[in-house]
Coordinates of C-alpha atoms and ligand atoms in Angstrom, one line a residue:
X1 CA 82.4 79.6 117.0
X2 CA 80.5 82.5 117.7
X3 CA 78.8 83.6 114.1
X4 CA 78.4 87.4 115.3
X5 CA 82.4 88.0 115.9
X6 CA 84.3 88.7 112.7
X7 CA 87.8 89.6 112.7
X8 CA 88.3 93.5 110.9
X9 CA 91.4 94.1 109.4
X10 CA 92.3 96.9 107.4
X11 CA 95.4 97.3 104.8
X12 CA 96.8 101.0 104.7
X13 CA 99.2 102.6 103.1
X14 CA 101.4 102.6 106.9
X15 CA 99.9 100.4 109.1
X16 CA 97.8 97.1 108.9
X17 CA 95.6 97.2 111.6
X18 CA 93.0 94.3 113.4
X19 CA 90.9 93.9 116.1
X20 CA 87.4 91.4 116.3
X21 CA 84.4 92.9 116.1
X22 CA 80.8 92.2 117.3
X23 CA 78.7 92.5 114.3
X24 CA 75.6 93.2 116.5
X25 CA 77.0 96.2 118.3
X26 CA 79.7 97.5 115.8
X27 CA 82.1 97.0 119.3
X28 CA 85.8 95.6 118.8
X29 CA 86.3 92.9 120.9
X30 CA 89.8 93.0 122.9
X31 CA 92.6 94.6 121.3
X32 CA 93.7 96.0 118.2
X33 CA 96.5 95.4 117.4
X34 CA 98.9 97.2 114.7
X35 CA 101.5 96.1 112.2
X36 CA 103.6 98.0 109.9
X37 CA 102.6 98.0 106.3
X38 CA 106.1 96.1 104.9
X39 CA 107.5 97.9 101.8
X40 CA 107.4 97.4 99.2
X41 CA 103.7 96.5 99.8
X42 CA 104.1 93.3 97.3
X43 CA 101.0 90.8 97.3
X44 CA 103.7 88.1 99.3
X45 CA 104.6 91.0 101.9
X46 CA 101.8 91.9 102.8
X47 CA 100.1 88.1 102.8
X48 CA 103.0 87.6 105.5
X49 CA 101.8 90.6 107.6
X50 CA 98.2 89.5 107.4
X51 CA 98.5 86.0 108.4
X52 CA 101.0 87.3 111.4
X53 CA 98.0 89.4 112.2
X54 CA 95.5 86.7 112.0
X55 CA 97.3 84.9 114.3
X56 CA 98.5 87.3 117.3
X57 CA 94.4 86.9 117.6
X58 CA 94.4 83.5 117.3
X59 CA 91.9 83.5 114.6
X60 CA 90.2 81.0 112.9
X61 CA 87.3 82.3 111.1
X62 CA 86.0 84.7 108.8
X63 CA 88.0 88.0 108.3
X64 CA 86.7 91.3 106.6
X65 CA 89.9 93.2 104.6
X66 CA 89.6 96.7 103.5
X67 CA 92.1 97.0 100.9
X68 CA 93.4 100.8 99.7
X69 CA 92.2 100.0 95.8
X70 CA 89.1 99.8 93.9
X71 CA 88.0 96.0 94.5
X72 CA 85.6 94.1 92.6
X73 CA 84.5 90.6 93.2
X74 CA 87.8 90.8 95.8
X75 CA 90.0 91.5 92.6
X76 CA 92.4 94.9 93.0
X77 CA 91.8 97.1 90.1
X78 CA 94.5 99.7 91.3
X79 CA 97.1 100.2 93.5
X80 CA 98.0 103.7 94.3
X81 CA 99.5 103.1 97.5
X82 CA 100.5 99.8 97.6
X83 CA 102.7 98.3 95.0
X84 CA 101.5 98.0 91.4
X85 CA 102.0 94.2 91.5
X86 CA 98.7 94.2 93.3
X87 CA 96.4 95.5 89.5
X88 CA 94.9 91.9 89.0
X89 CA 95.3 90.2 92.5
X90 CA 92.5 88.3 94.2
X91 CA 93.1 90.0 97.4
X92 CA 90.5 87.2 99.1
X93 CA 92.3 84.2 97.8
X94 CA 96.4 85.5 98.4
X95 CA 95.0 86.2 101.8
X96 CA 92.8 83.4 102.6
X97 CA 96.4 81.2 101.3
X98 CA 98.5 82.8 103.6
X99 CA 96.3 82.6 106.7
X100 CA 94.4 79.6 106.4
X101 CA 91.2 81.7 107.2
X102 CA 88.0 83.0 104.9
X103 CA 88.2 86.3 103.8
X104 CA 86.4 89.0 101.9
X105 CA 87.7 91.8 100.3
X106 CA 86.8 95.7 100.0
X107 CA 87.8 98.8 99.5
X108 CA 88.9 100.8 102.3
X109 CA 86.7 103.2 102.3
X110 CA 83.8 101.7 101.8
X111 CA 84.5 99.6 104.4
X112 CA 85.1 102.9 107.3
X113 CA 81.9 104.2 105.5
X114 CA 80.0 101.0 106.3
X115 CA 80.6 101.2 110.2
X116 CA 80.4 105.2 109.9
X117 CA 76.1 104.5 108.1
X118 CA 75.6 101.7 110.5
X119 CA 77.5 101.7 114.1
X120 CA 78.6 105.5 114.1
X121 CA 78.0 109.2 113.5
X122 CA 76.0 108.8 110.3
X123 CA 73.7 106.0 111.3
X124 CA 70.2 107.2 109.9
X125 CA 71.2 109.9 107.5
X126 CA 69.3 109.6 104.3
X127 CA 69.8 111.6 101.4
X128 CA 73.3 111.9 99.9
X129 CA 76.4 111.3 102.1
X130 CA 80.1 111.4 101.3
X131 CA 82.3 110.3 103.2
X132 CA 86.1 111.2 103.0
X133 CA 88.5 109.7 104.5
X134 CA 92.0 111.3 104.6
X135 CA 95.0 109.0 105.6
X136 CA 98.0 108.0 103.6
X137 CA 95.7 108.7 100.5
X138 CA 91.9 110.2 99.9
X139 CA 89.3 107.7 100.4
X140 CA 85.6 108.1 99.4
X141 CA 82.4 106.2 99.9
X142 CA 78.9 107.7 98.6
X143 CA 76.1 107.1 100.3
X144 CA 72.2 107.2 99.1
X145 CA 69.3 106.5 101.6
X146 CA 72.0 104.4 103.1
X147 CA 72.9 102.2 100.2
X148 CA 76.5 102.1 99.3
X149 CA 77.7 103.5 95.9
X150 CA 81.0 101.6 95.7
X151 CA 84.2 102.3 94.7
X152 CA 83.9 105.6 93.8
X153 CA 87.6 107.1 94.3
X154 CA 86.8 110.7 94.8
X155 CA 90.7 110.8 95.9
X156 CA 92.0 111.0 92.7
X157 CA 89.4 114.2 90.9
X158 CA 92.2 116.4 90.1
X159 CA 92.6 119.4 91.6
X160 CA 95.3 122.2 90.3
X161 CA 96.9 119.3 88.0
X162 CA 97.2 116.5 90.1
X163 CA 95.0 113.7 91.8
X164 CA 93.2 115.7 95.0
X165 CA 95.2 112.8 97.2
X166 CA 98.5 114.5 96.0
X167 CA 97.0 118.1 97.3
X168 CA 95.1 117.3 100.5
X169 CA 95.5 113.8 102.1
X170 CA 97.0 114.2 105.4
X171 CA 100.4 112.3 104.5
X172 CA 100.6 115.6 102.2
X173 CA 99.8 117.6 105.7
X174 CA 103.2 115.7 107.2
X175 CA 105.3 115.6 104.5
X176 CA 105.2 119.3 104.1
X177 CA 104.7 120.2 107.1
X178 CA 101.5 122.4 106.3
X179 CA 99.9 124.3 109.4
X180 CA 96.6 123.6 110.3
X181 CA 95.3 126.5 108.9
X182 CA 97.0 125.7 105.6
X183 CA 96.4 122.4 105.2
X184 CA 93.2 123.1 106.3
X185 CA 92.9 125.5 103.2
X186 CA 93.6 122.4 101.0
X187 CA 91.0 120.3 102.5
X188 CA 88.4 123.2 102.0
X189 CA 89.4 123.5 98.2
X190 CA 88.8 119.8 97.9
X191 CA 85.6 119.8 99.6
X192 CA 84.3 122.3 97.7
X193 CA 85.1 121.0 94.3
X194 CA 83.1 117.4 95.5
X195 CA 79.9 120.1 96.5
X196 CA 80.0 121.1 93.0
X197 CA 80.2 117.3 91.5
X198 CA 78.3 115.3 93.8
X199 CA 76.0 118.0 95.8
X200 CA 76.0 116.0 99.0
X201 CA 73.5 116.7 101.5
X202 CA 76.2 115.8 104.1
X203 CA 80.3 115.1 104.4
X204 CA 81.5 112.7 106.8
X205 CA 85.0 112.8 107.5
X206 CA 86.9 109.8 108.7
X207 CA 90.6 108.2 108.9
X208 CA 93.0 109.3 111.4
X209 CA 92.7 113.1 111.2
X210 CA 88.9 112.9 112.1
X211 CA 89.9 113.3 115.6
X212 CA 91.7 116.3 115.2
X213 CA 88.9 118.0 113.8
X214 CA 88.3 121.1 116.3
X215 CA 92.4 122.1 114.5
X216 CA 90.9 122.6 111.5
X217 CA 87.3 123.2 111.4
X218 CA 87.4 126.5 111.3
X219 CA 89.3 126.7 108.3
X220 CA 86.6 124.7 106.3
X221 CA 84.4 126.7 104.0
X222 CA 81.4 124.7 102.4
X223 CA 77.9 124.7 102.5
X224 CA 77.3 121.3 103.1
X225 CA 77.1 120.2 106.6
X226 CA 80.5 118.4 107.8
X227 CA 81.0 116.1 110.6
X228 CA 84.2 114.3 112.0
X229 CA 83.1 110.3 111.9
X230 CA 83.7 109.5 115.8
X231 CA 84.9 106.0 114.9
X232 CA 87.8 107.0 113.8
X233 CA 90.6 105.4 112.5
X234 CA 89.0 101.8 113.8
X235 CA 86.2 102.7 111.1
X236 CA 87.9 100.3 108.8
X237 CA 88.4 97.4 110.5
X238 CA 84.9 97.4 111.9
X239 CA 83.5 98.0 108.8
X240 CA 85.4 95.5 106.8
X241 CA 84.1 93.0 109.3
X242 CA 80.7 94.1 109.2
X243 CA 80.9 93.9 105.4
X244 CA 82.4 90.5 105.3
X245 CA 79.5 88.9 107.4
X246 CA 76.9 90.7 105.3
X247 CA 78.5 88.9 102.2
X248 CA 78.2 85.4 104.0
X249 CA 74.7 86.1 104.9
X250 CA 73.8 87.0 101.2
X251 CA 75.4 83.4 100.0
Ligands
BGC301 C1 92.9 104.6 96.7 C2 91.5 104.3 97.3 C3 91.5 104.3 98.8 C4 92.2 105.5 99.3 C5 92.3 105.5 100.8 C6 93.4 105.9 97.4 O1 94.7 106.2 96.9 O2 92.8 104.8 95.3 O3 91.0 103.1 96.8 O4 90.2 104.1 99.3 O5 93.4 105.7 98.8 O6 93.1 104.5 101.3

């Protein structure tokens, strides 16, 4: 088996996307492929969905998981977009027993913000970077001198009463049907509240939306510098895989 490929999957709220990566590059390796998150997202569900994943790439080894919660030691502490059932789980070990393969778990997030520091747009940025990503929920992963901050769920800071993910993630955008320049609005309120907090020296924004950018740029008002992550919504998977082999390489 070649030690550099890692298979990259990452759990979201819709969709439970994977594709292999080459750690050395950062590059997916054939396709990626796309499953629809079952619901409810119960610990059996989505063990099901994962191991059907794992096998349309006929996958035997080590798999990274970005998992929407905060995840210590590969234990979910949360669950705001998958079902509750999950507070507790060993997301490695359900996996690992539904697929047959090794896996290592982390948050979401952290993991798109992984690939974003090392393979994309914010490889050698020092200082302090957040990264947001906005998907089903908010996702954040702080960066300093390039060292992760984890699991720090900037997605839920409330804003006007109610966790900023409720406000400005871009399932809100859909639901609503906000315009551009609205939504846009929401996302510049949200930003702005993290300058005050965290006083980044630089935003990276990821998850799906990233590559619609140029819609709403213009409606952004902060004076941190933002940029779109240009990995986009594979940021996840790659990271997750990227983070997975660093863990092996630590043990
Ligand atoms: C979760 C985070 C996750 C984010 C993006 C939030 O609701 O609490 O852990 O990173 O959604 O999926």
């Amino acid at each position: 088996m070649e030690h550099h490929i890692v298979l990259g999957i990452d759990i979201g709220g819709s969709g439970i996307k994977g594709s292999l990566v080459d750690i050395r590059t950062g590059e997916m390796q054939g396709e990626r492929l796309r499953l629809a998150t079952p619901q409810p997202a119960t610990p059996e569900a989505v063990a099901d969905t994962f191991a059907q994943l794992v096998e349309m790439h006929q996958w035997k080894g080590l798999v990274g998981c970005g998992f929407p919660a905060i995840v210590k030691n590969n234990v979910a502490l949360t669950a705001a977009n998958v079902d509750k059932s999950w507070v507790g789980v060993n997301i490695a070990d359900a996996l690992q027993r539904s697929s047959g393969c090794q896996v290592v778990a982390v948050n979401d997030a952290d993991a798109a913000g992984m690939a974003i520091m090392r393979y994309g747009i914010g490889k050698g940025e020092l200082g302090v970077v957040l990264i947001v990503t906005i998907g089903t929920g908010i996702g954040s992963a702080l960066f300093y001198n390039s060292q992760l901050v984890p699991n720090t769920e900037l997605g839920h800071v409330i804003l006007h009463n109610m966790p900023a993910e409720h406000y400005a993630a871009d399932s809100v955008r859909k639901r609503q049907e906000l315009s551009w320049e609205d939504w846009g609005a929401r996302l510049s309120e949200y930003l702005r509240h993290l300058e005050r907090i965290m006083s980044p020296d630089l935003f990276i924004l990821g998850g799906g939306v990233s590559k619609q950018f140029e819609e709403y740029a213009a409606f952004i008002k902060v004076d941190t510098p933002v940029k779109a992550a240009r990995l986009q919504n594979n940021a996840g998977a790659i990271g997750a895989a990227y983070y997975a082999w660093q863990q092996t390489q630590l043990l």
